[in-house]
Amino acid sequence: MDISLSSMEKLLKKAGAKRVSDSAKNALRKELEKLAKDLGKKAVMFSKHAGRKTVREEDINLALKK
Amino acid sequence: MDISLSSMEKLLKKAGAKRVSDSAKNALRKELEKLAKDLGKKAVMFSKHAGRKTVREEDINLALKK
């Protein structure tokens, strides 16, 4: 995934942070990438289970419930 | 957050998808942005609770546990 550290800083400042440490930006990015990967894998699994080659919104929604 | 739809497609194809619908990319992006925002808000709350103006990695880690 292409999540930049600067977008992590922007997000945290928008949430009210005055300053953000580099390791905090890295930790948030790492976690989001992990979450994205996990969701992606589940969605692909569900699309295959439904006999499709296309991942659809319903697969993402099911991955979010699992 | 600056998550592109093309990075959502890349992620899902890496997870094994042959094709990805536009609405699936949108749904995944939307969810990741929501997760990121929620985590960010919690981390900022914890940094303030600890009397700091800087969000540190420990705040992110605590937000992940909550």
Short mmCIF file of C-alpha atoms in Angstrom, two decimals:
data_model
loop_
_atom_site.label_atom_id
_atom_site.label_comp_id
_atom_site.label_asym_id
_atom_site.label_seq_id
_atom_site.Cartn_x
_atom_site.Cartn_y
_atom_site.Cartn_z
CA MET A 1 0.00 0.00 0.00
CA ASP A 2 1.11 3.51 -0.67
CA ILE A 3 0.40 5.29 2.57
CA SER A 4 2.80 8.15 3.15
CA LEU A 5 4.13 9.15 6.53
CA SER A 6 3.06 12.71 5.81
CA SER A 7 -0.53 11.59 5.37
CA MET A 8 -0.29 9.88 8.78
CA GLU A 9 0.91 13.14 10.30
CA LYS A 10 -1.85 15.08 8.57
CA LEU A 11 -4.46 12.66 9.86
CA LEU A 12 -3.21 12.84 13.44
CA LYS A 13 -3.00 16.62 13.39
CA LYS A 14 -6.52 16.78 12.03
CA ALA A 15 -7.51 14.60 14.98
CA GLY A 16 -6.06 17.22 17.32
CA ALA A 17 -2.37 16.34 17.71
CA LYS A 18 0.05 19.22 18.21
CA ARG A 19 3.06 17.10 17.31
CA VAL A 20 3.58 13.55 16.14
CA SER A 21 6.67 11.39 16.64
CA ASP A 22 8.13 9.56 13.67
CA SER A 23 7.64 6.21 15.34
CA ALA A 24 3.96 7.02 15.89
CA LYS A 25 3.52 7.74 12.18
CA ASN A 26 5.29 4.53 11.33
CA ALA A 27 3.24 2.48 13.79
CA LEU A 28 -0.05 3.85 12.45
CA ARG A 29 0.98 3.23 8.86
CA LYS A 30 2.13 -0.29 9.64
CA GLU A 31 -1.16 -1.13 11.32
CA LEU A 32 -3.27 0.30 8.50
CA GLU A 33 -1.27 -1.65 5.95
CA LYS A 34 -1.81 -4.81 7.98
CA LEU A 35 -5.54 -4.16 8.27
CA ALA A 36 -5.78 -3.45 4.55
CA LYS A 37 -3.92 -6.63 3.67
CA ASP A 38 -6.10 -8.74 5.95
CA LEU A 39 -9.30 -7.25 4.57
CA GLY A 40 -8.05 -7.69 1.03
CA LYS A 41 -7.24 -11.35 1.55
CA LYS A 42 -10.65 -12.04 3.06
CA ALA A 43 -12.46 -10.20 0.27
CA VAL A 44 -10.62 -12.21 -2.39
CA MET A 45 -11.42 -15.43 -0.54
CA PHE A 46 -15.11 -14.54 -0.49
CA SER A 47 -15.16 -13.65 -4.18
CA LYS A 48 -13.63 -17.03 -5.02
CA HIS A 49 -16.06 -18.77 -2.71
CA ALA A 50 -18.88 -17.17 -4.71
CA GLY A 51 -17.36 -18.49 -7.94
CA ARG A 52 -16.33 -15.07 -9.21
CA LYS A 53 -13.12 -13.68 -10.61
CA THR A 54 -14.09 -10.13 -9.75
CA VAL A 55 -13.92 -8.77 -6.23
CA ARG A 56 -17.12 -6.85 -5.61
CA GLU A 57 -18.27 -4.46 -2.93
CA GLU A 58 -20.24 -7.30 -1.30
CA ASP A 59 -16.97 -9.19 -0.77
CA ILE A 60 -15.46 -6.18 0.99
CA ASN A 61 -18.58 -5.85 3.12
CA LEU A 62 -18.43 -9.50 4.09
CA ALA A 63 -14.72 -9.16 4.93
CA LEU A 64 -15.62 -6.31 7.27
CA LYS A 65 -18.10 -8.52 9.10
CA LYS A 66 -15.74 -11.46 9.48
CA MET B 1 -6.11 10.39 4.08
CA ASP B 2 -4.60 10.06 0.68
CA ILE B 3 -5.39 6.50 -0.30
CA SER B 4 -5.71 6.10 -4.04
CA LEU B 5 -8.15 3.78 -5.74
CA SER B 6 -5.27 2.36 -7.75
CA SER B 7 -3.49 1.33 -4.56
CA MET B 8 -6.69 -0.45 -3.49
CA GLU B 9 -6.70 -2.32 -6.78
CA LYS B 10 -3.03 -3.18 -6.44
CA LEU B 11 -3.58 -4.50 -2.93
CA LEU B 12 -6.52 -6.69 -3.94
CA LYS B 13 -4.70 -8.06 -6.98
CA LYS B 14 -1.72 -8.86 -4.79
CA ALA B 15 -4.15 -10.74 -2.54
CA GLY B 16 -5.16 -12.84 -5.54
CA ALA B 17 -7.99 -10.94 -7.25
CA LYS B 18 -8.27 -11.25 -11.01
CA ARG B 19 -10.49 -8.21 -11.33
CA VAL B 20 -11.81 -5.61 -8.92
CA SER B 21 -14.99 -3.58 -9.28
CA ASP B 22 -14.83 0.17 -8.76
CA SER B 23 -17.32 0.00 -5.94
CA ALA B 24 -15.15 -2.61 -4.18
CA LYS B 25 -12.14 -0.29 -4.37
CA ASN B 26 -14.23 2.56 -3.04
CA ALA B 27 -15.66 0.48 -0.21
CA LEU B 28 -12.22 -0.70 0.90
CA ARG B 29 -10.81 2.81 0.78
CA LYS B 30 -13.74 4.21 2.71
CA GLU B 31 -13.35 1.62 5.45
CA LEU B 32 -9.60 2.14 5.76
CA GLU B 33 -10.09 5.87 6.02
CA LYS B 34 -12.67 5.34 8.73
CA LEU B 35 -10.38 2.97 10.64
CA ALA B 36 -7.49 5.40 10.32
CA LYS B 37 -9.59 8.30 11.57
CA ASP B 38 -10.87 6.33 14.55
CA LEU B 39 -7.38 5.16 15.50
CA GLY B 40 -6.04 8.68 15.10
CA LYS B 41 -8.68 10.16 17.37
CA LYS B 42 -8.04 7.57 20.06
CA ALA B 43 -4.27 8.06 19.88
CA VAL B 44 -4.64 11.82 20.28
CA MET B 45 -6.99 11.30 23.22
CA PHE B 46 -4.43 9.05 24.92
CA SER B 47 -1.58 11.49 24.34
CA LYS B 48 -3.62 14.26 25.95
CA HIS B 49 -4.58 11.98 28.80
CA ALA B 50 -0.86 11.44 29.45
CA GLY B 51 -0.32 15.20 29.53
CA ARG B 52 1.63 15.32 26.28
CA LYS B 53 1.38 17.44 23.18
CA THR B 54 3.17 14.86 21.08
CA VAL B 55 1.48 11.71 19.85
CA ARG B 56 3.89 8.84 20.43
CA GLU B 57 4.01 5.25 19.31
CA GLU B 58 2.67 4.16 22.71
CA ASP B 59 -0.50 6.15 22.03
CA ILE B 60 -0.98 4.38 18.73
CA ASN B 61 -0.41 1.03 20.43
CA LEU B 62 -2.94 1.84 23.10
CA ALA B 63 -5.45 2.93 20.45
CA LEU B 64 -5.00 -0.46 18.79
CA LYS B 65 -5.87 -2.21 22.04
CA LYS B 66 -8.97 -0.15 22.73
#
